[in-house]
Amino acid sequence: MNAIQRGVWVAPGRVNIIGEHTDYNDGYALPIALPHVVSCTARATSDGTVTVSSRQHPGELISEPVAGLADSTVAGWVRYPLGVVYEFSRRGRSIGGVELMLDGAVPVGAGLSSSAAVVCAVAVALRDLFAGAVTDAELIDIGRAAENSYVGAATGTLDQSASVLCTAGHALFLDFGKGEHAQVPFDLAAAGLALLVADTNTPHHHAGGGYADRRRECEEAAAALGVRSLREITDIAAVEQIPAPAPRKRARHIVSENARVLEVVDMLRRGRDPREIGPILTTGHASLRDDFEISTPQLDAAVEAALEAGAHGARMVGGGFGGSIIALVDADRTAATVRAIENRFRAADFAEPRTFVAIPSAGAHRVA
């Protein structure tokens, strides 16, 4: 056990500027961390149990023996923090016992990685309490394994990478094929811009079948092209060789999305006006809607309303089948864009959307 016995740690949600579903295809992505965080108040104990509570689930107090986590049948939200404890133990990191109290401000089901914020907040707490030598790369893998194996959500590592590695004022360029990352300046305020997030209030669920189906179809597409991953394909015309329609469409999105990420990163690094990335974002939405087929009427309506209100670009974000959109807007048009989206939703009898401006924020860290 480390010298630290207790503390408070936070990990942020994320929103992706561009690069959806590319992580498990060894491609590229460009997320930012949100100011919205999950906090984990943690205390090391020596009783051999992990006890978990949450302000979002009052009255629920779950206690499980650390040694029995592999066989635990407890279900629901608590599997996320328990999965992190299990992964630390499975990898030989001794945890004598721990109390975890969670408090989440990342909207759940909005495509903003609330689950990754949970696992990363717990992971940085456990690292500092029990295993200080754990690297960021291992923390990210622990978070991924907790979601994939313990919860059963077929995510890649984009969300955990953003939650751990992002820095304030920057977007995070992720190269999943090489396992590399770099910070890219992303100061929209200096250009008189804002990145508006509109949560359509139609929750999505990663543990459902749609996400796993898309992942499988991408693997089928890579196999049909004789490559290990779709990252190896850079000529969009090559995907037309894939005989099956669904894998062909999924590959078309991945190959074109990787190109979009690289184009946006290049533009930002060269100091171009960020407004110029707007049309690339909008093209990305069309690809997710038509080729990856994961948009919804609410997401499409929010994108269309934002563009009609003068947004420079807009697209859905996250795993799809619900969640949020982003819109790149002139800062003085933010309120007008929000009204346009709200009016469109009201006219369509959709649930009321929730909106906020995304500010590039810091990754997971200890705060007390």
XYZ file of C-alpha atoms in Angstrom:
368
model
C 0.000 0.000 0.000
C 1.216 3.499 -0.789
C 1.623 6.313 1.715
C -1.683 7.813 0.505
C -4.581 6.328 2.442
C -7.498 8.349 1.123
C -8.385 11.121 -1.298
C -10.645 12.368 -4.056
C -9.967 11.747 -7.739
C -11.821 12.927 -10.843
C -11.984 11.766 -14.459
C -13.776 13.587 -17.269
C -16.205 12.581 -19.932
C -15.185 13.299 -23.495
C -16.555 14.482 -26.784
C -14.954 13.545 -30.062
C -14.193 16.309 -32.522
C -13.821 13.698 -35.267
C -13.013 9.981 -35.432
C -15.915 7.692 -34.474
C -15.554 3.900 -34.308
C -11.963 4.156 -35.524
C -10.332 3.059 -32.255
C -11.038 -0.663 -32.569
C -9.985 -0.443 -36.231
C -6.463 0.784 -35.319
C -7.279 4.193 -36.781
C -7.233 7.795 -35.579
C -9.410 10.008 -33.391
C -9.414 13.534 -31.993
C -11.311 13.886 -28.692
C -11.343 16.573 -26.022
C -12.049 16.066 -22.328
C -15.129 17.792 -20.940
C -15.329 19.853 -17.759
C -17.979 17.345 -16.614
C -16.355 14.737 -14.366
C -16.999 11.684 -12.245
C -15.445 12.009 -8.803
C -14.272 9.058 -6.743
C -13.732 9.486 -3.022
C -11.619 6.510 -2.021
C -10.166 5.120 1.210
C -7.786 2.189 1.514
C -8.804 -0.477 4.024
C -7.437 -3.838 5.100
C -10.644 -5.871 5.426
C -10.402 -7.626 2.053
C -13.592 -6.099 0.688
C -14.518 -3.430 -1.832
C -17.463 -1.267 -0.838
C -19.104 0.964 -3.444
C -21.742 3.672 -3.165
C -22.936 6.444 -5.472
C -24.733 9.750 -5.032
C -26.712 8.840 -8.140
C -27.950 5.629 -6.483
C -28.860 6.640 -2.913
C -29.496 3.802 -0.528
C -27.420 1.311 -2.514
C -24.287 0.130 -0.753
C -22.562 -2.816 -2.391
C -19.845 -4.763 -0.616
C -17.968 -7.624 -2.272
C -14.839 -9.573 -1.262
C -11.891 -8.588 -3.448
C -10.884 -12.246 -3.730
C -14.331 -13.179 -5.050
C -14.776 -10.557 -7.745
C -14.092 -13.014 -10.556
C -17.269 -14.882 -9.619
C -19.413 -11.934 -8.549
C -22.925 -11.915 -9.997
C -23.765 -8.376 -8.907
C -25.377 -6.504 -11.814
C -25.915 -2.943 -12.965
C -23.841 0.227 -12.598
C -21.658 -1.195 -9.837
C -19.952 -3.619 -12.222
C -17.956 -0.699 -13.672
C -16.044 0.156 -10.452
C -15.896 -3.482 -9.387
C -14.412 -4.380 -12.747
C -11.563 -1.935 -12.195
C -10.756 -3.417 -8.791
C -10.872 -6.878 -10.324
C -8.504 -5.884 -13.144
C -5.953 -4.454 -10.713
C -6.086 -7.654 -8.657
C -5.973 -9.919 -11.699
C -2.806 -8.167 -12.859
C -1.036 -8.799 -9.571
C -1.662 -5.422 -7.918
C -2.499 -6.176 -4.296
C -5.621 -4.436 -3.000
C -6.261 -5.233 0.649
C -9.624 -3.488 0.602
C -11.110 -0.184 -0.460
C -14.133 2.031 -0.007
C -15.318 3.913 -3.109
C -17.940 6.654 -3.238
C -18.826 7.911 -6.712
C -20.498 11.117 -7.828
C -21.092 11.667 -11.528
C -21.743 14.883 -13.441
C -21.247 13.406 -16.937
C -24.667 12.947 -18.591
C -25.448 9.222 -18.715
C -26.367 7.720 -22.072
C -25.464 10.900 -23.945
C -22.518 9.481 -25.883
C -20.117 11.470 -23.703
C -18.367 8.502 -22.065
C -19.862 8.578 -18.609
C -18.882 4.924 -18.139
C -15.261 5.584 -19.086
C -15.200 8.493 -16.632
C -16.329 6.092 -13.889
C -13.716 3.448 -14.601
C -10.927 6.005 -15.051
C -11.765 7.866 -11.825
C -11.623 4.575 -9.943
C -8.475 3.500 -11.785
C -6.461 6.625 -10.914
C -7.632 6.337 -7.305
C -6.511 2.714 -7.058
C -3.213 3.515 -8.738
C -2.403 6.231 -6.222
C -3.623 4.205 -3.236
C -2.109 0.837 -4.098
C 0.049 0.774 -7.243
C 1.884 3.993 -7.999
C 4.042 2.453 -10.740
C 1.097 1.824 -13.085
C 1.562 3.714 -16.362
C -1.097 5.714 -18.171
C -1.126 3.062 -20.891
C -1.890 0.352 -18.350
C -4.562 2.504 -16.703
C -6.248 2.866 -20.081
C -6.073 -0.878 -20.664
C -7.451 -1.594 -17.196
C -10.411 0.664 -17.952
C -10.990 -1.002 -21.311
C -10.811 -4.485 -19.802
C -13.223 -3.544 -17.038
C -15.781 -2.403 -19.606
C -15.162 -5.189 -22.133
C -14.736 -8.228 -19.942
C -16.406 -7.416 -16.630
C -19.343 -5.317 -17.846
C -19.668 -6.786 -21.338
C -19.569 -3.499 -23.250
C -17.623 -3.877 -26.517
C -15.816 -0.531 -26.422
C -12.409 0.324 -27.821
C -9.900 2.504 -25.951
C -10.846 5.937 -27.268
C -12.956 6.902 -24.265
C -10.466 5.766 -21.632
C -7.568 7.370 -23.526
C -9.340 10.718 -23.629
C -10.314 10.538 -19.966
C -6.728 9.835 -18.886
C -4.555 11.704 -21.409
C -6.361 14.917 -22.390
C -5.009 18.311 -21.334
C -6.776 21.651 -20.969
C -6.925 23.788 -24.093
C -6.044 20.921 -26.418
C -7.558 18.154 -28.476
C -5.901 14.752 -28.205
C -4.686 13.176 -31.451
C -4.793 9.422 -30.980
C -3.079 6.946 -33.292
C -4.429 3.596 -32.166
C -2.397 1.583 -34.644
C 0.910 2.848 -33.270
C -0.269 3.409 -29.719
C 0.832 7.050 -29.893
C -0.804 10.325 -28.948
C -0.124 14.045 -29.231
C -1.687 17.246 -27.965
C -3.133 19.570 -30.619
C -3.959 23.193 -29.689
C -7.718 23.731 -29.746
C -8.603 27.247 -28.600
C -11.987 27.982 -30.146
C -12.683 30.963 -27.891
C -9.711 32.842 -29.369
C -11.339 32.467 -32.794
C -14.738 33.634 -31.536
C -16.125 30.113 -31.749
C -17.823 27.655 -29.426
C -18.354 23.905 -29.560
C -21.974 23.343 -28.656
C -23.028 19.918 -27.382
C -26.700 18.976 -27.671
C -27.719 15.842 -25.802
C -30.821 14.584 -27.593
C -32.045 12.911 -24.397
C -32.287 9.565 -26.182
C -29.924 7.354 -24.157
C -27.813 4.740 -25.884
C -26.391 1.558 -24.376
C -22.964 0.239 -25.428
C -23.643 -3.195 -23.986
C -26.425 -3.590 -26.545
C -26.011 -5.424 -29.820
C -25.674 -2.557 -32.291
C -22.173 -1.535 -31.289
C -20.948 -5.127 -31.228
C -22.501 -5.741 -34.655
C -20.609 -2.799 -36.147
C -17.371 -4.039 -34.655
C -17.923 -7.507 -36.104
C -18.791 -6.081 -39.529
C -15.569 -4.060 -39.534
C -13.613 -7.232 -38.769
C -15.398 -8.983 -41.643
C -14.515 -6.093 -43.949
C -10.843 -6.251 -43.001
C -10.815 -10.008 -43.564
C -12.423 -9.576 -46.983
C -9.656 -7.131 -47.935
C -6.912 -9.381 -46.556
C -5.669 -6.896 -43.956
C -5.341 -7.059 -40.184
C -7.326 -3.859 -39.677
C -9.072 -1.252 -41.800
C -6.406 1.267 -40.875
C -4.231 -0.337 -43.573
C -6.685 0.773 -46.260
C -6.174 4.366 -47.391
C -7.730 4.205 -50.871
C -11.475 4.538 -50.444
C -12.035 2.819 -53.791
C -10.594 -0.402 -52.340
C -13.620 -0.959 -50.116
C -15.805 -1.520 -53.170
C -14.127 -4.926 -53.484
C -15.952 -6.122 -50.353
C -18.848 -8.313 -51.562
C -21.164 -8.087 -48.538
C -23.101 -4.777 -48.442
C -22.980 -4.128 -44.671
C -19.220 -4.694 -44.194
C -18.574 -2.648 -47.345
C -20.507 0.320 -45.951
C -18.833 0.052 -42.548
C -15.405 0.008 -44.199
C -16.284 3.032 -46.298
C -17.002 4.982 -43.124
C -13.829 3.890 -41.333
C -11.492 4.626 -44.241
C -13.053 8.021 -44.919
C -13.217 8.865 -41.204
C -9.513 8.211 -40.744
C -8.840 10.617 -43.610
C -11.080 13.213 -41.990
C -9.198 12.991 -38.685
C -5.848 13.483 -40.396
C -7.185 16.442 -42.369
C -8.582 18.170 -39.274
C -5.374 17.603 -37.288
C -3.287 19.006 -40.124
C -5.480 22.101 -40.370
C -5.345 22.770 -36.634
C -1.590 22.258 -36.454
C -1.081 24.722 -39.290
C -3.109 27.341 -37.458
C -5.952 27.489 -39.969
C -9.209 29.159 -38.986
C -11.095 26.436 -37.056
C -14.245 27.361 -38.973
C -12.708 25.516 -41.903
C -13.075 22.166 -40.166
C -16.856 22.611 -40.012
C -17.713 21.010 -43.372
C -15.519 18.022 -42.469
C -17.587 17.474 -39.322
C -20.800 17.606 -41.324
C -19.452 15.100 -43.844
C -18.564 12.861 -40.918
C -22.187 12.923 -39.779
C -23.409 11.878 -43.212
C -20.964 8.974 -43.128
C -22.139 7.834 -39.694
C -25.758 8.170 -40.790
C -25.541 6.515 -44.207
C -22.559 4.132 -44.114
C -22.314 3.204 -40.441
C -26.076 3.496 -39.945
C -26.002 4.493 -36.286
C -27.799 7.837 -36.320
C -31.377 8.460 -35.164
C -34.154 10.885 -36.172
C -33.313 13.001 -33.114
C -29.602 13.188 -33.955
C -30.336 14.043 -37.582
C -32.839 16.714 -36.551
C -30.368 18.328 -34.155
C -27.656 18.418 -36.820
C -30.014 19.864 -39.426
C -31.351 22.518 -37.029
C -27.847 23.587 -36.024
C -26.725 23.919 -39.635
C -29.830 25.878 -40.580
C -29.101 28.219 -37.658
C -25.684 28.975 -39.133
C -23.377 26.395 -37.558
C -20.138 25.924 -39.495
C -20.445 22.158 -39.065
C -22.320 19.613 -36.968
C -22.363 15.878 -36.435
C -23.434 13.140 -34.071
C -20.836 11.905 -31.592
C -20.213 8.702 -29.681
C -21.265 5.142 -30.267
C -24.567 6.012 -31.878
C -28.183 4.825 -31.563
C -28.868 7.912 -29.440
C -26.765 10.388 -27.515
C -25.469 13.800 -28.558
C -24.347 16.010 -31.407
C -21.709 18.712 -31.587
C -22.053 21.944 -33.535
C -19.215 24.357 -34.327
C -20.798 27.781 -33.965
C -19.825 31.417 -33.738
C -19.826 32.155 -30.018
C -22.413 34.899 -30.389
C -24.727 32.449 -32.183
C -24.730 29.831 -29.435
C -28.041 30.833 -27.874
C -29.723 31.131 -31.263
C -28.496 27.654 -32.215
C -29.814 26.218 -28.965
C -33.227 27.785 -29.648
C -33.262 26.372 -33.168
C -32.591 22.846 -31.906
C -35.168 23.188 -29.119
C -37.782 24.478 -31.560
C -37.129 21.610 -33.967
C -37.474 19.068 -31.176
C -40.644 20.681 -29.872
C -42.199 20.626 -33.331
C -41.303 16.940 -33.738
C -42.572 16.070 -30.247
C -39.119 14.813 -29.238
C -37.866 14.886 -25.655
C -36.349 18.224 -24.652
C -32.631 18.340 -25.523
C -29.940 19.355 -23.026
C -27.197 21.669 -24.234
C -23.872 23.038 -23.046
C -20.640 24.455 -24.458
C -17.720 22.013 -24.419
C -14.452 23.453 -23.116
C -11.276 21.350 -23.623
C -10.382 20.252 -20.103
C -7.849 18.211 -18.142
C -7.717 14.438 -17.865
C -8.018 12.292 -14.748
C -6.227 13.536 -11.631
C -6.345 13.786 -7.850
C -8.106 16.864 -6.438
C -7.959 16.279 -2.667
